[in-house]
Tab-separated table of C-alpha atoms in Angstrom:
chain	number	residue	atom	x	y	z
I	3	VAL	CA	-14.308	1.437	-3.345
I	4	ARG	CA	-13.879	-2.322	-3.412
I	5	PHE	CA	-14.181	-4.447	-6.521
I	6	VAL	CA	-12.857	-7.580	-8.211
I	7	LEU	CA	-10.550	-7.540	-11.216
I	8	ASP	CA	-11.577	-10.083	-13.855
I	9	PHE	CA	-9.100	-11.133	-16.526
I	10	PRO	CA	-9.686	-12.536	-20.019
I	11	ALA	CA	-8.650	-16.154	-20.495
I	12	GLY	CA	-4.908	-16.387	-21.088
I	13	GLU	CA	-4.217	-12.829	-19.915
I	14	GLY	CA	-4.411	-13.223	-16.153
I	15	PRO	CA	-1.601	-12.223	-13.795
I	16	VAL	CA	1.628	-14.168	-13.960
I	17	ASP	CA	2.037	-16.509	-11.013
I	18	GLY	CA	4.621	-15.068	-8.697
I	19	PHE	CA	5.531	-14.324	-5.124
I	20	GLY	CA	4.034	-11.091	-3.821
I	21	ALA	CA	2.238	-8.202	-5.494
I	22	MET	CA	2.815	-8.342	-9.252
I	23	TYR	CA	1.033	-5.057	-9.919
I	24	ALA	CA	1.405	-1.277	-9.625
I	25	ILE	CA	-1.132	1.491	-9.016
I	26	SER	CA	-0.597	4.978	-10.450
I	27	PRO	CA	-0.019	7.863	-7.997
I	28	ASP	CA	-3.422	9.356	-8.831
I	29	GLY	CA	-5.093	5.974	-8.241
I	30	LEU	CA	-6.694	5.927	-11.684
I	31	GLN	CA	-4.646	3.167	-13.357
I	32	ILE	CA	-3.553	-0.369	-12.511
I	33	VAL	CA	-0.664	-2.107	-14.254
I	34	TYR	CA	-0.038	-5.815	-13.789
I	35	SER	CA	2.225	-8.475	-15.234
I	36	GLY	CA	0.000	-10.782	-17.254
I	37	ARG	CA	0.401	-13.697	-19.590
I	38	ALA	CA	0.913	-13.164	-23.308
I	39	GLY	CA	1.276	-16.539	-24.979
I	40	ASN	CA	4.361	-18.237	-23.589
I	41	GLU	CA	5.757	-15.133	-21.889
I	42	SER	CA	4.654	-12.208	-19.775
I	43	MET	CA	4.006	-8.542	-20.513
I	44	LEU	CA	2.470	-5.568	-18.768
I	45	TYR	CA	-1.211	-4.721	-19.047
I	46	LEU	CA	-2.747	-1.365	-18.139
I	47	ARG	CA	-6.304	-0.904	-16.981
I	48	SER	CA	-7.819	2.504	-16.344
I	49	MET	CA	-10.406	2.599	-13.580
I	50	ASP	CA	-13.008	3.953	-16.017
I	51	GLN	CA	-12.515	0.999	-18.392
I	52	LEU	CA	-13.705	-2.607	-18.093
I	53	VAL	CA	-10.758	-4.208	-19.873
I	54	ALA	CA	-6.990	-3.902	-19.741
I	55	THR	CA	-4.756	-3.220	-22.728
I	56	PRO	CA	-1.274	-4.670	-23.305
I	57	ILE	CA	1.648	-2.231	-23.194
I	58	ALA	CA	3.764	-2.708	-26.305
I	59	GLY	CA	7.469	-3.100	-25.634
I	60	THR	CA	7.087	-4.742	-22.207
I	61	GLU	CA	7.428	-8.370	-23.267
I	62	GLY	CA	9.038	-10.454	-20.527
I	63	ALA	CA	8.174	-7.897	-17.829
I	64	MET	CA	7.637	-8.903	-14.227
I	65	HIS	CA	7.742	-6.220	-11.524
I	66	ALA	CA	6.435	-2.749	-12.403
I	67	ALA	CA	6.345	0.626	-10.642
I	68	PHE	CA	5.058	4.116	-11.484
I	69	SER	CA	7.269	7.169	-11.014
I	70	ALA	CA	6.090	9.693	-8.409
I	71	ASP	CA	4.927	12.089	-11.123
I	72	GLY	CA	3.036	9.293	-12.907
I	73	ARG	CA	4.812	9.901	-16.214
I	74	TRP	CA	7.005	6.785	-16.287
I	75	LEU	CA	6.560	3.080	-15.717
I	76	ALA	CA	9.644	1.093	-14.721
I	77	PHE	CA	9.754	-2.683	-14.972
I	78	THR	CA	12.159	-5.587	-14.709
I	79	THR	CA	12.730	-8.528	-16.995
I	80	ARG	CA	14.832	-11.555	-16.096
I	81	ALA	CA	18.061	-9.592	-16.481
I	82	GLU	CA	17.259	-5.912	-17.119
I	83	LEU	CA	15.651	-2.839	-15.558
I	84	ARG	CA	13.759	-0.732	-18.089
I	85	LYS	CA	11.377	2.229	-18.197
I	86	ILE	CA	8.713	3.325	-20.652
I	87	PRO	CA	6.559	6.479	-20.903
I	88	VAL	CA	3.048	5.875	-19.576
I	89	ALA	CA	1.676	8.015	-22.415
I	90	GLY	CA	3.260	5.639	-24.936
I	91	GLY	CA	6.628	5.166	-26.571
I	92	SER	CA	9.606	2.842	-26.681
I	93	PRO	CA	11.267	1.390	-23.573
I	94	SER	CA	14.822	2.265	-22.584
I	95	THR	CA	17.212	0.075	-20.596
I	96	LEU	CA	18.422	1.469	-17.256
I	97	ALA	CA	20.505	-1.453	-15.956
I	98	THR	CA	21.582	-4.922	-17.055
I	99	GLY	CA	22.889	-8.060	-15.377
I	100	LEU	CA	20.023	-8.345	-12.889
I	101	ARG	CA	19.127	-11.625	-11.205
I	102	THR	CA	16.092	-12.649	-9.126
I	103	VAL	CA	14.684	-9.190	-8.428
I	104	VAL	CA	11.948	-9.175	-5.763
I	105	GLY	CA	10.078	-5.879	-5.769
I	106	LEU	CA	10.663	-2.473	-7.332
I	107	THR	CA	9.818	1.115	-6.345
I	108	TRP	CA	10.651	4.652	-7.443
I	109	VAL	CA	12.160	7.057	-4.917
I	110	GLY	CA	10.684	10.286	-6.201
I	111	SER	CA	11.186	10.428	-9.952
I	112	ASP	CA	14.986	10.389	-10.026
I	113	ARG	CA	15.941	6.862	-8.939
I	114	LEU	CA	14.653	3.330	-8.472
I	115	VAL	CA	15.382	0.770	-5.783
I	116	PHE	CA	14.840	-2.990	-5.788
I	117	PHE	CA	15.902	-6.048	-3.837
I	118	MET	CA	18.454	-8.370	-5.396
I	119	GLY	CA	20.454	-10.930	-3.487
I	120	GLY	CA	19.012	-9.674	-0.213
I	121	ALA	CA	20.417	-6.163	-0.706
I	122	LEU	CA	18.435	-3.054	-1.568
I	123	MET	CA	19.947	-1.771	-4.818
I	124	SER	CA	19.671	1.743	-6.257
I	125	VAL	CA	19.786	2.926	-9.881
I	126	PRO	CA	19.350	6.496	-11.215
I	127	SER	CA	16.243	6.920	-13.355
I	128	THR	CA	18.566	7.978	-16.182
I	129	GLY	CA	20.334	4.603	-15.990
I	130	GLY	CA	23.581	3.307	-14.553
I	131	THR	CA	25.228	0.537	-12.587
I	132	PRO	CA	23.215	-0.634	-9.547
I	133	THR	CA	24.751	0.314	-6.196
I	134	VAL	CA	23.957	-0.982	-2.712
I	135	ALA	CA	21.615	1.338	-0.777
I	136	VAL	CA	21.050	-1.051	2.139
I	137	ALA	CA	23.290	-4.077	2.605
I	138	ALA	CA	21.844	-7.571	2.870
I	139	ALA	CA	21.151	-8.959	6.329
I	140	GLY	CA	24.013	-10.916	7.873
I	141	SER	CA	24.368	-14.526	6.748
I	142	GLY	CA	23.701	-15.763	10.271
I	143	THR	CA	20.271	-14.121	10.448
I	144	MET	CA	18.626	-16.262	7.718
I	145	ALA	CA	16.543	-13.171	6.870
I	146	ALA	CA	14.870	-12.725	3.492
I	147	ARG	CA	13.832	-9.276	2.242
I	148	ALA	CA	11.507	-8.140	-0.537
I	149	TRP	CA	8.842	-5.701	-1.775
I	150	PRO	CA	10.215	-2.205	-1.110
I	151	LEU	CA	7.795	0.722	-1.115
I	152	SER	CA	8.969	4.336	-1.163
I	153	LEU	CA	7.527	6.550	1.557
I	154	GLY	CA	9.253	9.668	0.206
I	155	LYS	CA	12.323	11.616	1.399
I	156	ASP	CA	14.728	8.666	1.027
I	157	VAL	CA	12.622	6.401	3.272
I	158	VAL	CA	11.590	2.930	2.096
I	159	VAL	CA	9.555	0.246	3.866
I	160	PHE	CA	9.992	-3.429	2.987
I	161	SER	CA	9.094	-6.968	4.091
I	162	GLU	CA	11.515	-9.134	6.064
I	163	TRP	CA	11.085	-12.687	7.314
I	164	VAL	CA	13.023	-15.738	8.414
I	165	ARG	CA	13.410	-18.048	5.438
I	166	ASP	CA	10.784	-20.823	5.270
I	167	SER	CA	8.760	-19.127	8.024
I	168	ALA	CA	5.872	-17.037	6.701
I	169	THR	CA	4.629	-16.357	10.219
I	170	SER	CA	7.803	-14.368	11.003
I	171	VAL	CA	7.184	-11.690	8.353
I	172	GLN	CA	7.396	-8.072	9.492
I	173	LEU	CA	7.734	-4.592	7.999
I	174	VAL	CA	11.056	-2.772	8.251
I	175	VAL	CA	11.806	0.890	7.490
I	176	ALA	CA	15.067	1.840	5.767
I	177	ASP	CA	16.808	5.229	5.689
I	178	LEU	CA	18.518	5.306	2.298
I	179	THR	CA	20.675	8.305	3.219
I	180	ARG	CA	22.227	6.512	6.194
I	181	GLY	CA	21.830	2.937	4.956
I	182	THR	CA	20.169	1.938	8.244
I	183	THR	CA	17.054	-0.116	9.001
I	184	ALA	CA	14.587	-0.383	11.896
I	185	PRO	CA	11.587	-2.701	12.426
I	186	LEU	CA	8.226	-0.931	12.222
I	187	GLY	CA	6.845	-3.225	14.933
I	188	VAL	CA	3.965	-4.777	12.970
I	189	ALA	CA	3.507	-8.232	11.473
I	190	GLY	CA	2.928	-6.987	7.940
I	191	ALA	CA	3.483	-9.191	4.894
I	192	VAL	CA	3.525	-6.459	2.233
I	193	ALA	CA	3.274	-2.654	2.331
I	194	LEU	CA	0.652	-1.328	-0.092
I	195	GLY	CA	0.673	2.476	0.146
I	196	MET	CA	0.133	5.588	2.225
I	197	VAL	CA	-3.244	7.160	3.059
I	198	GLU	CA	-2.549	10.529	4.653
I	199	GLU	CA	-0.225	9.674	7.587
I	200	GLU	CA	-0.970	5.957	7.729
I	201	LEU	CA	0.756	3.053	6.016
I	202	VAL	CA	-1.675	0.490	4.597
I	203	TYR	CA	-0.393	-3.089	4.525
I	204	GLY	CA	-1.542	-6.667	4.150
I	205	THR	CA	-0.856	-9.453	6.634
I	206	ALA	CA	0.111	-13.072	6.034
I	207	THR	CA	-3.417	-14.095	7.099
I	208	GLY	CA	-5.099	-11.887	4.507
I	209	SER	CA	-6.134	-8.897	6.624
I	210	LEU	CA	-5.846	-5.292	5.437
I	211	MET	CA	-4.368	-3.058	8.133
I	212	ALA	CA	-3.109	0.510	8.659
I	213	VAL	CA	-0.558	1.978	11.070
I	214	PRO	CA	0.876	5.480	11.572
């Protein structure tokens, strides 16, 4: 199925770098960071509905991610990591003191990882102090990293590129247990999801691709 998402005036997606949206594990819901007056908040649209509804308690939200069981929605603000029940309820704070987060994903339903300062950080889904899961690339490499996507079993794929060079972007796989990384060998700009045994990703030129 291919279709266009239309947004009411003043409620469109917040301008940002990368994919500012999340799709539920069952594929039936889309959440995106949209405008709400002078700030942002999360909007949820079910595939069987024509309009999205704002999620109360998510004011200031940017990145969002569904838990593997689809019960929770995690999101970041300028300085905090929070989660809120998808079925409705109040948000709870998982971590504070964040800065310039670029991408967020659940690893199963028991922890979240995100990029901050070039390092892949990990936080338990019950909350805690962020710890380094994968260290930032060496200062001499000039590598930027963003947009992690969990592939299950402590494996995450993310985007890496030479700063100020969009044509250098590639996908890299990280083993969170060992803290190691390895290039996937494709010029992917952002990983989007798994379909059976293939990883679907978008390229810097706007193509949609898949690779085992």
